[in-house]
mmCIF file of C-alpha atoms in Angstrom:
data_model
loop_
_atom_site.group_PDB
_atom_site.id
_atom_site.type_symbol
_atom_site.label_atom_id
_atom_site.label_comp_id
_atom_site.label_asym_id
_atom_site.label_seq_id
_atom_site.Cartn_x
_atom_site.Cartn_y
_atom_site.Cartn_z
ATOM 1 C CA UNK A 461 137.357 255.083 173.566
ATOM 2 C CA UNK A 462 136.410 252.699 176.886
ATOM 3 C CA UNK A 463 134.754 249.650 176.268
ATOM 4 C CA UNK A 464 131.891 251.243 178.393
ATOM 5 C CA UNK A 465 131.149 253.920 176.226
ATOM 6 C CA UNK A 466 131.694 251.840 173.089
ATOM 7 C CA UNK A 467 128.220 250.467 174.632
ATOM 8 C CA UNK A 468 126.540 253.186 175.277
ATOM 9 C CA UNK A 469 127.093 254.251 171.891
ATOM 10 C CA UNK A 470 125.753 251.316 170.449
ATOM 11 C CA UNK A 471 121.478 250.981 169.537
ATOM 12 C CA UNK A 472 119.966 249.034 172.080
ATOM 13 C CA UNK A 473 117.796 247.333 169.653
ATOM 14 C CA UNK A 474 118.647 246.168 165.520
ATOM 15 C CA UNK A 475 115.320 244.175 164.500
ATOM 16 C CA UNK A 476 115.801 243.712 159.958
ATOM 17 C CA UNK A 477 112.771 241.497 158.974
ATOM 18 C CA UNK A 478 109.545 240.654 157.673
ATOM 19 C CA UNK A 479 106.648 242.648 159.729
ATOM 20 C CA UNK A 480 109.546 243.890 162.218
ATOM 21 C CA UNK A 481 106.833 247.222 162.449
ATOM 22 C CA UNK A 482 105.075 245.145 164.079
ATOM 23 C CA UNK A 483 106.906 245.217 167.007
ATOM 24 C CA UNK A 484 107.415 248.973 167.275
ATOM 25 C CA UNK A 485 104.725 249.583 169.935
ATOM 26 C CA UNK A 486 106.427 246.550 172.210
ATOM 27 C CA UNK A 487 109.610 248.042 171.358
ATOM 28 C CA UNK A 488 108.213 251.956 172.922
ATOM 29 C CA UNK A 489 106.893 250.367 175.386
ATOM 30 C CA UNK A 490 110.001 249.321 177.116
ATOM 31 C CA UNK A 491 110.830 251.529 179.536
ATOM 32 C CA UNK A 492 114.200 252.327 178.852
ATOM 33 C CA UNK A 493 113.233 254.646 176.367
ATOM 34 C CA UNK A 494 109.946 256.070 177.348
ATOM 35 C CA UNK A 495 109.013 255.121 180.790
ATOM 36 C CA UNK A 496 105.277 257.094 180.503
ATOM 37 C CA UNK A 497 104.701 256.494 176.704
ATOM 38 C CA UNK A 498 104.859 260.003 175.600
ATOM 39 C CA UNK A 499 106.149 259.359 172.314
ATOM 40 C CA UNK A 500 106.528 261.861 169.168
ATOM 41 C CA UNK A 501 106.259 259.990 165.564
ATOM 42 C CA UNK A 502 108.525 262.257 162.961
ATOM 43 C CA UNK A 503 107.325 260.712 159.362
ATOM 44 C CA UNK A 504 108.501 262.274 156.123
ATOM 45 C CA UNK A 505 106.317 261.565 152.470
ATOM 46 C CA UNK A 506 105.538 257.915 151.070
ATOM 47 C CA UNK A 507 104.839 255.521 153.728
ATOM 48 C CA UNK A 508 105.693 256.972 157.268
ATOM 49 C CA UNK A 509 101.901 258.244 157.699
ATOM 50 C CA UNK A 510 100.751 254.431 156.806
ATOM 51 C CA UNK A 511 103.202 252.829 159.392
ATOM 52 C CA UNK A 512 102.375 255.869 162.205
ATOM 53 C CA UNK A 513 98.628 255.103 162.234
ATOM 54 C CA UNK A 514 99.861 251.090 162.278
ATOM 55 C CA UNK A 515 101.783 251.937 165.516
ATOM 56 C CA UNK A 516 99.291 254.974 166.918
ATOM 57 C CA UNK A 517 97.132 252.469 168.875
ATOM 58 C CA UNK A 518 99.526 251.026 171.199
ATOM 59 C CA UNK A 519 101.005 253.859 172.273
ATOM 60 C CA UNK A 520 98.987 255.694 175.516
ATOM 61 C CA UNK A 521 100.348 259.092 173.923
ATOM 62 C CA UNK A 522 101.769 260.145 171.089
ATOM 63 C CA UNK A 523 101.725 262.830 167.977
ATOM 64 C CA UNK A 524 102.788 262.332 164.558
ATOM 65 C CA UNK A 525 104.752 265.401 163.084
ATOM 66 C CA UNK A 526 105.377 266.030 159.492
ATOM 67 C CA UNK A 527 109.142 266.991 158.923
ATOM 68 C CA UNK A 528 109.084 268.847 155.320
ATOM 69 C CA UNK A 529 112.373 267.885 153.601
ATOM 70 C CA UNK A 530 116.320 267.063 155.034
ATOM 71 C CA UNK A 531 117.086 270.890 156.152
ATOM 72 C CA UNK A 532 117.881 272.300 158.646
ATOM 73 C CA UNK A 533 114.968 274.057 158.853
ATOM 74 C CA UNK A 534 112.617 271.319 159.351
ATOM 75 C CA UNK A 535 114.735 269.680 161.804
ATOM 76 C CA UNK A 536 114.909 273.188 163.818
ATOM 77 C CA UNK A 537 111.242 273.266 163.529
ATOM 78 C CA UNK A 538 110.749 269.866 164.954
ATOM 79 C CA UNK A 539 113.212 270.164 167.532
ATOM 80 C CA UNK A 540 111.094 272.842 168.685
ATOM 81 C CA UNK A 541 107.884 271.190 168.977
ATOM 82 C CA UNK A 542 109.360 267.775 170.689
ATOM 83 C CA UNK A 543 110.709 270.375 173.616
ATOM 84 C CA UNK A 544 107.375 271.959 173.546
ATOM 85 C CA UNK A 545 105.404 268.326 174.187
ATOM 86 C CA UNK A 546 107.893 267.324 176.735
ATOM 87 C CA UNK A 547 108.074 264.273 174.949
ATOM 88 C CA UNK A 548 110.334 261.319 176.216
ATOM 89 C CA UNK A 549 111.305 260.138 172.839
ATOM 90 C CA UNK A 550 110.705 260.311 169.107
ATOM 91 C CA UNK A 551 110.513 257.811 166.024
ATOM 92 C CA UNK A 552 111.628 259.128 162.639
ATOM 93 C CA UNK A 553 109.658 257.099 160.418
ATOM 94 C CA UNK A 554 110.776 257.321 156.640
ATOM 95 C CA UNK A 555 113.988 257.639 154.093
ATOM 96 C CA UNK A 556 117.468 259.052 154.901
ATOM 97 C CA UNK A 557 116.431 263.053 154.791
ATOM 98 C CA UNK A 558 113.456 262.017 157.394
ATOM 99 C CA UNK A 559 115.978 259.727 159.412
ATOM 100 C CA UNK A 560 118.303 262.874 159.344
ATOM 101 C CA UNK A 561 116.564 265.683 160.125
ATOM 102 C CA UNK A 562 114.769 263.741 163.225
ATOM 103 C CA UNK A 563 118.505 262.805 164.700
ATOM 104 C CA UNK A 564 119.545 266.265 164.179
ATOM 105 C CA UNK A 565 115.988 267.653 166.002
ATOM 106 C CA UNK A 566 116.261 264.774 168.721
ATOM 107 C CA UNK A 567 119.746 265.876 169.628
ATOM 108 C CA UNK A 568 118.816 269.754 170.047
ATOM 109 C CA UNK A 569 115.586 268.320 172.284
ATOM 110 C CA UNK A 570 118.166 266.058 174.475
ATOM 111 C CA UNK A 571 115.617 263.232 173.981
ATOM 112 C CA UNK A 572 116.397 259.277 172.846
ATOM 113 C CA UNK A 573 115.340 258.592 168.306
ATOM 114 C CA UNK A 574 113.949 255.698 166.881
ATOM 115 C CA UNK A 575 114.536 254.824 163.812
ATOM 116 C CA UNK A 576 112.257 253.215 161.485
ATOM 117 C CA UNK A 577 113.706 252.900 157.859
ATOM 118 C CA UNK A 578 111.539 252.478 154.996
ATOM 119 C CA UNK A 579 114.777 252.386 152.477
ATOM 120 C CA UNK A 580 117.964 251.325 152.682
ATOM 121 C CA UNK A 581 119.747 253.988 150.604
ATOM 122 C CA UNK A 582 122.555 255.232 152.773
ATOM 123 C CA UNK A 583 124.168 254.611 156.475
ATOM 124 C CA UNK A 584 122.229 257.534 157.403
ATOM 125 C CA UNK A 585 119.479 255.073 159.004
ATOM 126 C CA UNK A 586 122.009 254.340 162.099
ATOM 127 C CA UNK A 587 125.252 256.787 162.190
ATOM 128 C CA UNK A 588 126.034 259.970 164.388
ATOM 129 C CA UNK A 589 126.142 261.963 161.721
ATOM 130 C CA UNK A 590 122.857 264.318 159.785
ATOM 131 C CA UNK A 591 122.978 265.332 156.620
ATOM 132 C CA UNK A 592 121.040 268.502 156.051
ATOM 133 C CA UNK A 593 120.625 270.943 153.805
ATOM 134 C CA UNK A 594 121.083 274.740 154.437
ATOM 135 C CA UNK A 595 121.189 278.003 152.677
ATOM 136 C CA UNK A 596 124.917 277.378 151.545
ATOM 137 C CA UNK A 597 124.336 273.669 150.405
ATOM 138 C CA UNK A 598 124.710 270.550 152.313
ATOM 139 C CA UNK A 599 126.496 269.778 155.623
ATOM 140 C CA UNK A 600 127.520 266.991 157.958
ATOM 141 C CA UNK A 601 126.261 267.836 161.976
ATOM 142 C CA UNK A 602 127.320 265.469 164.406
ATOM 143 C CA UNK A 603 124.239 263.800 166.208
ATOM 144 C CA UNK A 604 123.320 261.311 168.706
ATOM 145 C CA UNK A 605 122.682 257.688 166.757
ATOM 146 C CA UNK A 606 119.305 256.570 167.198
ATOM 147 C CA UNK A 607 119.108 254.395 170.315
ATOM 148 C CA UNK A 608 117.091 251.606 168.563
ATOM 149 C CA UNK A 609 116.044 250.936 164.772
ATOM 150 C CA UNK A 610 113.896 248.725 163.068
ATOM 151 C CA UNK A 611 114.456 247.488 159.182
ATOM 152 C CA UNK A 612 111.017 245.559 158.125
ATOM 153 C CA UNK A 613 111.812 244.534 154.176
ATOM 154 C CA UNK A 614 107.866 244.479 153.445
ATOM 155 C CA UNK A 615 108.500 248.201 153.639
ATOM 156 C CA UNK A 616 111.690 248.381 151.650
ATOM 157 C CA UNK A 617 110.270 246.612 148.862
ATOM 158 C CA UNK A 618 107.976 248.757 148.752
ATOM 159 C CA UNK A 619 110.759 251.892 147.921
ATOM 160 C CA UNK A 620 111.893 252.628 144.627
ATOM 161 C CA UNK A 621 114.519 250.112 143.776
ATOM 162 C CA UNK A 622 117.236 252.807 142.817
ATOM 163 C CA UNK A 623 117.356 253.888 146.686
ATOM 164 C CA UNK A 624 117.671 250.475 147.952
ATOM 165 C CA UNK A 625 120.527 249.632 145.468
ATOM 166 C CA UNK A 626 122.321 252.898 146.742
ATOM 167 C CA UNK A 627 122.697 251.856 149.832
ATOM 168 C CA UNK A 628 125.187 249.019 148.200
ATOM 169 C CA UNK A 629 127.399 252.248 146.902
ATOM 170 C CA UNK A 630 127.809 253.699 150.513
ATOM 171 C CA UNK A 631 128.750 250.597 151.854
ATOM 172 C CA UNK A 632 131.104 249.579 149.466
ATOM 173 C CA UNK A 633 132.931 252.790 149.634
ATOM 174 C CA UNK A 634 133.674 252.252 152.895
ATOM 175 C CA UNK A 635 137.006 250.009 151.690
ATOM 176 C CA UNK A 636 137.832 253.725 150.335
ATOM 177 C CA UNK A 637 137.273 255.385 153.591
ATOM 178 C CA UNK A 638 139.874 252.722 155.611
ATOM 179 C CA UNK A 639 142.243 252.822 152.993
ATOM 180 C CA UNK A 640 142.208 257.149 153.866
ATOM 181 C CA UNK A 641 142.089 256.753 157.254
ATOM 182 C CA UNK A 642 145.316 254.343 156.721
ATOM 183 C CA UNK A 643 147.041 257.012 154.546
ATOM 184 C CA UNK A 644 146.794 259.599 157.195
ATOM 185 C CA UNK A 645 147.660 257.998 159.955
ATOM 186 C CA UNK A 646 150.431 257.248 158.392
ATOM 187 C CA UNK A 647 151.569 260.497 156.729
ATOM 188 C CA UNK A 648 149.799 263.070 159.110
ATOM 189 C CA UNK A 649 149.924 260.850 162.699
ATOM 190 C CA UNK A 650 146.229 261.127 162.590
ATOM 191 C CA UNK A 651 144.969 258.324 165.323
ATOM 192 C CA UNK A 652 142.823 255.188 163.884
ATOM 193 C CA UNK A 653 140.789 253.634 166.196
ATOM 194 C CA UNK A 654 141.013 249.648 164.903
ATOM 195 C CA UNK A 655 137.893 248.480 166.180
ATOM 196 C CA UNK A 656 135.869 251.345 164.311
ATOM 197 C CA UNK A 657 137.988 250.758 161.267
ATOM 198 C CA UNK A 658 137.219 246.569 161.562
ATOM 199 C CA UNK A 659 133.548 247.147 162.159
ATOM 200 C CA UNK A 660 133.379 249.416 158.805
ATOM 201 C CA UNK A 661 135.726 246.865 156.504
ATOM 202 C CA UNK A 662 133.505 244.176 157.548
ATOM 203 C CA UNK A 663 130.578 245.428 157.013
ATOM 204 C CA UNK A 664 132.120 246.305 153.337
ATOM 205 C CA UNK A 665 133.752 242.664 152.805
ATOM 206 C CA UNK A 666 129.771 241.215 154.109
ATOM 207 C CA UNK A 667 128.527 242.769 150.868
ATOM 208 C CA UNK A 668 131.135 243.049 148.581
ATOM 209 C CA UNK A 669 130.396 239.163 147.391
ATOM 210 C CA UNK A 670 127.389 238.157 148.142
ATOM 211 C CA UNK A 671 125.819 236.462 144.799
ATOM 212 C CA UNK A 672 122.113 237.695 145.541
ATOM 213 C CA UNK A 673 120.789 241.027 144.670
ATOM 214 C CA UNK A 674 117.530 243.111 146.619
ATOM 215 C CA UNK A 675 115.403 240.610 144.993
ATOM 216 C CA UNK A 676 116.665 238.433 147.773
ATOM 217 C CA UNK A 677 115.298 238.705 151.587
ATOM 218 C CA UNK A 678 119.209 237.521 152.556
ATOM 219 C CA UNK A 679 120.506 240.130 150.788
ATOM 220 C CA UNK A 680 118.328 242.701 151.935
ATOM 221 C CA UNK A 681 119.377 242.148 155.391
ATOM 222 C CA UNK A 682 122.739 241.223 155.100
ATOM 223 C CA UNK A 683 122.679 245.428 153.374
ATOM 224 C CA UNK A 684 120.687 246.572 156.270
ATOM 225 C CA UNK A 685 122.995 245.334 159.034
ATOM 226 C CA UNK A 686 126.457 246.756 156.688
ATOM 227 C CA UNK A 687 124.463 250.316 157.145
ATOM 228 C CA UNK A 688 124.284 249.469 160.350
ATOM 229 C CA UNK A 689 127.214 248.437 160.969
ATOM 230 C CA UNK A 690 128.768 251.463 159.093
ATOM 231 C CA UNK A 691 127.034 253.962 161.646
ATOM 232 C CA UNK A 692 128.376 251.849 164.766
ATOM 233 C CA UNK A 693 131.862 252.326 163.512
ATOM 234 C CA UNK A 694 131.603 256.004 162.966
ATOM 235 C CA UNK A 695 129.820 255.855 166.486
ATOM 236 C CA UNK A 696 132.771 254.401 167.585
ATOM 237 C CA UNK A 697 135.231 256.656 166.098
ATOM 238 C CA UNK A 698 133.744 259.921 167.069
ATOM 239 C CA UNK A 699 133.213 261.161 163.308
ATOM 240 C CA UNK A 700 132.690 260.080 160.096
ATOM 241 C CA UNK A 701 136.044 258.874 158.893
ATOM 242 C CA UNK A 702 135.619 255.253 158.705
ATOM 243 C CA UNK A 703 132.764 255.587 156.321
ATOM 244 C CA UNK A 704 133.820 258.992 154.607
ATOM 245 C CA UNK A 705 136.927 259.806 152.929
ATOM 246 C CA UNK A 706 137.719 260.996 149.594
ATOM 247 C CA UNK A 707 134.637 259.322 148.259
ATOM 248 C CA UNK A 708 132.561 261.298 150.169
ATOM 249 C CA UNK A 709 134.443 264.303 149.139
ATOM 250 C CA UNK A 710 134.036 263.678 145.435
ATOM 251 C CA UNK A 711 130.327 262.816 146.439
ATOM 252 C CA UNK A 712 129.686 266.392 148.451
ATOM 253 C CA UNK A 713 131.700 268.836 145.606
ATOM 254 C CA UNK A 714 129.228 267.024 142.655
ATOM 255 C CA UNK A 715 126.105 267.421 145.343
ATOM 256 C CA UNK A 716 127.719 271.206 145.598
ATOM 257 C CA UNK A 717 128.575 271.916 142.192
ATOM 258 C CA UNK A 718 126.035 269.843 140.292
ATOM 259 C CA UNK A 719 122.953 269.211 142.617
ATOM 260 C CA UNK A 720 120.767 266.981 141.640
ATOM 261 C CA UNK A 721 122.906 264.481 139.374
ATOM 262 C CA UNK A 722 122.337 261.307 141.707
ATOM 263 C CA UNK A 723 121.483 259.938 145.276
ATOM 264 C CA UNK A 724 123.966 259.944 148.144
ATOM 265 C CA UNK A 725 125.041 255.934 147.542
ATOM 266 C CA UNK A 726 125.191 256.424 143.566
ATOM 267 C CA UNK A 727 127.707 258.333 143.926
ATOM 268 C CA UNK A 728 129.930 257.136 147.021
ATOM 269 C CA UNK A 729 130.084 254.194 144.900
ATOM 270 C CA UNK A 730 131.550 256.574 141.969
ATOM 271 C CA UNK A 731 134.386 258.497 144.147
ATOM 272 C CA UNK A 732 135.430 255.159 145.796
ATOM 273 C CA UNK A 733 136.261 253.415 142.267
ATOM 274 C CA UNK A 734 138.125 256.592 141.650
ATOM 275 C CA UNK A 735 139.550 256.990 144.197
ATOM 276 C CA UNK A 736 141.107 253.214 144.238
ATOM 277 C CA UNK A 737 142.101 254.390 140.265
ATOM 278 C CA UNK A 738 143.928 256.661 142.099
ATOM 279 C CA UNK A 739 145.831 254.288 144.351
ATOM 280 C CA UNK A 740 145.845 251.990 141.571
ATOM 281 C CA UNK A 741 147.927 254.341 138.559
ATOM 282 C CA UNK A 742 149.435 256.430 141.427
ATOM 283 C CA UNK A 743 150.930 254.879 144.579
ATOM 284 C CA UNK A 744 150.735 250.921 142.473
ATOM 285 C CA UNK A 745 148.217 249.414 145.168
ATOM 286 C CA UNK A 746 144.620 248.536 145.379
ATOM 287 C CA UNK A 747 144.107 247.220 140.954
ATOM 288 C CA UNK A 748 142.755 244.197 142.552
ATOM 289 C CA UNK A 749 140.072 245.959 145.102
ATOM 290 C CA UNK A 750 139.311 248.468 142.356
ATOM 291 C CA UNK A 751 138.142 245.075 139.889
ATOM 292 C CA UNK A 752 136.055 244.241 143.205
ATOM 293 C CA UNK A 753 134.066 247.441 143.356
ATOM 294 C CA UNK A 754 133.741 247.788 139.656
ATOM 295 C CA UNK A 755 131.865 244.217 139.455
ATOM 296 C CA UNK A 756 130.241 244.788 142.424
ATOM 297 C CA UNK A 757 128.349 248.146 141.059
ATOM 298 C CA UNK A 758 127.962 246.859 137.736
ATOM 299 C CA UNK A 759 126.477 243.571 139.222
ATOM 300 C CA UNK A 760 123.298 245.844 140.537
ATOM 301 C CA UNK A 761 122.984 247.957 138.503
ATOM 302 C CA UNK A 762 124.778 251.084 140.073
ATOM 303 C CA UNK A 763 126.894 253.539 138.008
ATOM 304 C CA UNK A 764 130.619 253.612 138.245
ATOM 305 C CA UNK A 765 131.365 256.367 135.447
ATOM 306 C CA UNK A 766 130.693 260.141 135.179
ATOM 307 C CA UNK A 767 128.536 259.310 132.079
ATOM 308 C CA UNK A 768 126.422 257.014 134.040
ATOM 309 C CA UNK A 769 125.249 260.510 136.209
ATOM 310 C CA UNK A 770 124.749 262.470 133.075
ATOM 311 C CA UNK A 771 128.340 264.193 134.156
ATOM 312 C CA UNK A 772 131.264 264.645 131.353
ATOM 313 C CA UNK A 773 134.781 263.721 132.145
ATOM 314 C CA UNK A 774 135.421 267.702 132.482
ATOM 315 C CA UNK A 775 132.344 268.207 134.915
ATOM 316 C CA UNK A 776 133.753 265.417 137.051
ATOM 317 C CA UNK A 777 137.338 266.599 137.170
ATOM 318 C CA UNK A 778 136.004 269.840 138.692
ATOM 319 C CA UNK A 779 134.407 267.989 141.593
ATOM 320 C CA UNK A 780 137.279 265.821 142.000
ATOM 321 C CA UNK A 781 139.663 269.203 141.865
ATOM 322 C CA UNK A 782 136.623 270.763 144.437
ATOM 323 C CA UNK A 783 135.988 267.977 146.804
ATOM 324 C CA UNK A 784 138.942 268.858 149.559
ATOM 325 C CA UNK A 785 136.951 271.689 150.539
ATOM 326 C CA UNK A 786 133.881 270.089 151.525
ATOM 327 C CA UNK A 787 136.200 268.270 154.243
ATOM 328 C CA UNK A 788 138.322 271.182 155.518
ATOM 329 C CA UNK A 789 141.458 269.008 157.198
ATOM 330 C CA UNK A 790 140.710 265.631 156.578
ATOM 331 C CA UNK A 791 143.429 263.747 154.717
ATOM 332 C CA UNK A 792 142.500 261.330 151.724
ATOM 333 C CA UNK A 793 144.104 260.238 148.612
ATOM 334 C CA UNK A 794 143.165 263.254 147.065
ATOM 335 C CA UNK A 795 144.881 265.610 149.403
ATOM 336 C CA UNK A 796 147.806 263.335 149.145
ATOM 337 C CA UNK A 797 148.263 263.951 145.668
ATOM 338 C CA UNK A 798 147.124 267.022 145.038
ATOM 339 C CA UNK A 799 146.573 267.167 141.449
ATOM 340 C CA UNK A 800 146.200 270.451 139.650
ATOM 341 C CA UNK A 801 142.883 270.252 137.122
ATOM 342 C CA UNK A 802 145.041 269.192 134.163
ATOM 343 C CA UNK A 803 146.416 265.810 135.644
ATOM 344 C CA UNK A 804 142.912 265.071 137.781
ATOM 345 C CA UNK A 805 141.063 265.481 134.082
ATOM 346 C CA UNK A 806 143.908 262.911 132.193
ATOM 347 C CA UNK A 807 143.459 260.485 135.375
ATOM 348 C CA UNK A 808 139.344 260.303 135.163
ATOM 349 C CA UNK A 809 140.095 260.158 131.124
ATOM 350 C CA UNK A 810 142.569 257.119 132.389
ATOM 351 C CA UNK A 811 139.703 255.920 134.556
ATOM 352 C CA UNK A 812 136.880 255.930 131.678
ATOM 353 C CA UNK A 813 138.975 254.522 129.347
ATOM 354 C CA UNK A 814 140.707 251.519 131.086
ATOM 355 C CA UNK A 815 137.295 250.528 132.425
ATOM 356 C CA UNK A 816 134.442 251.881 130.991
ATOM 357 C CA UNK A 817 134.613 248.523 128.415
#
């Protein structure tokens, strides 16, 4: 991809801090992104109401929408009322399914998204991609990444603490992702694009060991600019795949097949320690990476085993023997092997056993 387009892929503005809402109106007002202030606010349930009226007054004209949910629906719905209002630009205000559903809406309207993150659960907050629900489950649409974002940690300590901890999961499992994208470029051809893959290993290796947990303000941003980081370098790439391999596959079959069972980074953080368990009894690499991830999750208090979901070993070998569908023609470690049900069940029974202490 040309250098040039690299940077007009990129957000024009990252602001992670303290009060950084604060500077939302300053931030519409620049004209780069809405030269007559006709602004849409997107906000989804908790706090997005509370931080629109914060940010109403500065701007000469706006409306706040509710979007009902991550489906496709509501993002249809909105799309349709930002093209009605003629607006120049819209702020999704809110969690990942907000975040999501106003990238996919923006992208049908043609018109530049905002985002404002009140959690930092997944790299949903700045990627190209939506997840949304529709009547046959959940999918991945490609979208335009927001064009700016904003990260104020008064508002993310203000989440439930089991979102912000996901977010470690889905960053972590990007070491996962590279190590698929590796694989099939080597056994398939498949093209990596090295500054995409860099971007998403270091925004892994950032997080991997830092000593401080969300209590910390550090921490909290240096988590907030790995999501961030992990949307530029799908942004880069084109699609998903240095950020989603057979983690996210194992993640989207249990979403499928067991809805309900955890959140988005719970469970990237899941497939990518099996997934190196893979490597590790299978191809004799990656024992020392898998440790990594293993302490890492346990060290916040994020599950690494089926149990720690509420899943049994035989419920997770069925999403493990599932998961290549939800990626029709992506290559992972999992298509590479291509165990039948019997061996995938003995390897997550190797899995459990070796390291569930």
């Amino acid at each position: 991809m040309p250098l040039l387009t690299r940077m007009l892929t990129a957000p024009l503005s990252i602001d992670v801090r303290r009060g950084a809402v604060a500077a939302l109106g300053e931030l519409l007002a620049d004209r780069r992104i809405a030269t007559e202030g006709r602004v849409a606010i997107a906000v989804g349930p908790g706090q997005g109401d509370h931080i629109a009226e914060h940010v109403r007054p500065s701007l000469t004209a706006c409306e706040v929408f509710q979007v009902e949910g991550g489906t496709v629906e509501a993002a249809v719905s909105l799309g349709s009322k930002l093209r009605a209002g003629s607006y120049e630009a819209v702020v999704g205000i809110g969690g990942g399914r907000t975040i999501d559903a106003t990238k996919y809406a923006a992208t049908l309207s043609g018109i530049p998204m905002v985002s404002v993150a009140t959690n930092l659960s997944h790299d949903g907050i700045c990627s190209p991609v939506a997840s949304l629900v529709h009547d046959k489950g959940k999918g991945s649409f490609g979208v335009v990444m927001p064009l700016a974002m904003i990260v104020d940690l008064d508002y993310v300590r203000a989440a439930p603490e089991r979102l912000v901890r996901a977010g470690i999961g889905d960053v972590v499992s990007n070491f996962s992702a590279v190590e698929d994208w590796l694989l099939a470029a080597q056994e398939c051809g498949e093209r990596v694009d090295r500054m995409a893959l860099t971007v998403a290993r270091t925004a892994a290796e950032a997080l991997l060991h830092q000593p401080e947990s969300i209590e910390s303000d550090r921490f909290l941003t240096v988590l907030a600019e790995g999501l961030v980081l992990s949307g530029m370098a799908m942004s880069f790439a084109g699609d998903s795949r240095p950020a989603s391999g057979g983690d996210h596959e194992i993640l989207h079959a249990i979403d499928q097949l067991y809805p309900g069972t955890a959140n988005h980074g719970e469970l990237a953080g899941i497939g990518a320690a099996f997934c190196y368990h893979l490597r590790a009894t299978r191809l004799g690499e990656g024992e020392r990476r898998l440790e990594e991830i293993l302490a890492c999750l346990g060290r916040h208090g994020l599950p690494r085993f089926p149990g720690d979901v509420g899943l049994s070993v035989e419920q997770f070998a069925e999403a493990v023997q599932y998961a290549p569908q939800t990626r029709p023609g992506r290559y992972t470690i999992l298509e590479h092997l291509g165990l039948d049900y019997g061996a995938t069940l003995k390897a997550v029974e190797e899995y459990v056993q070796a390291h569930g202490g």
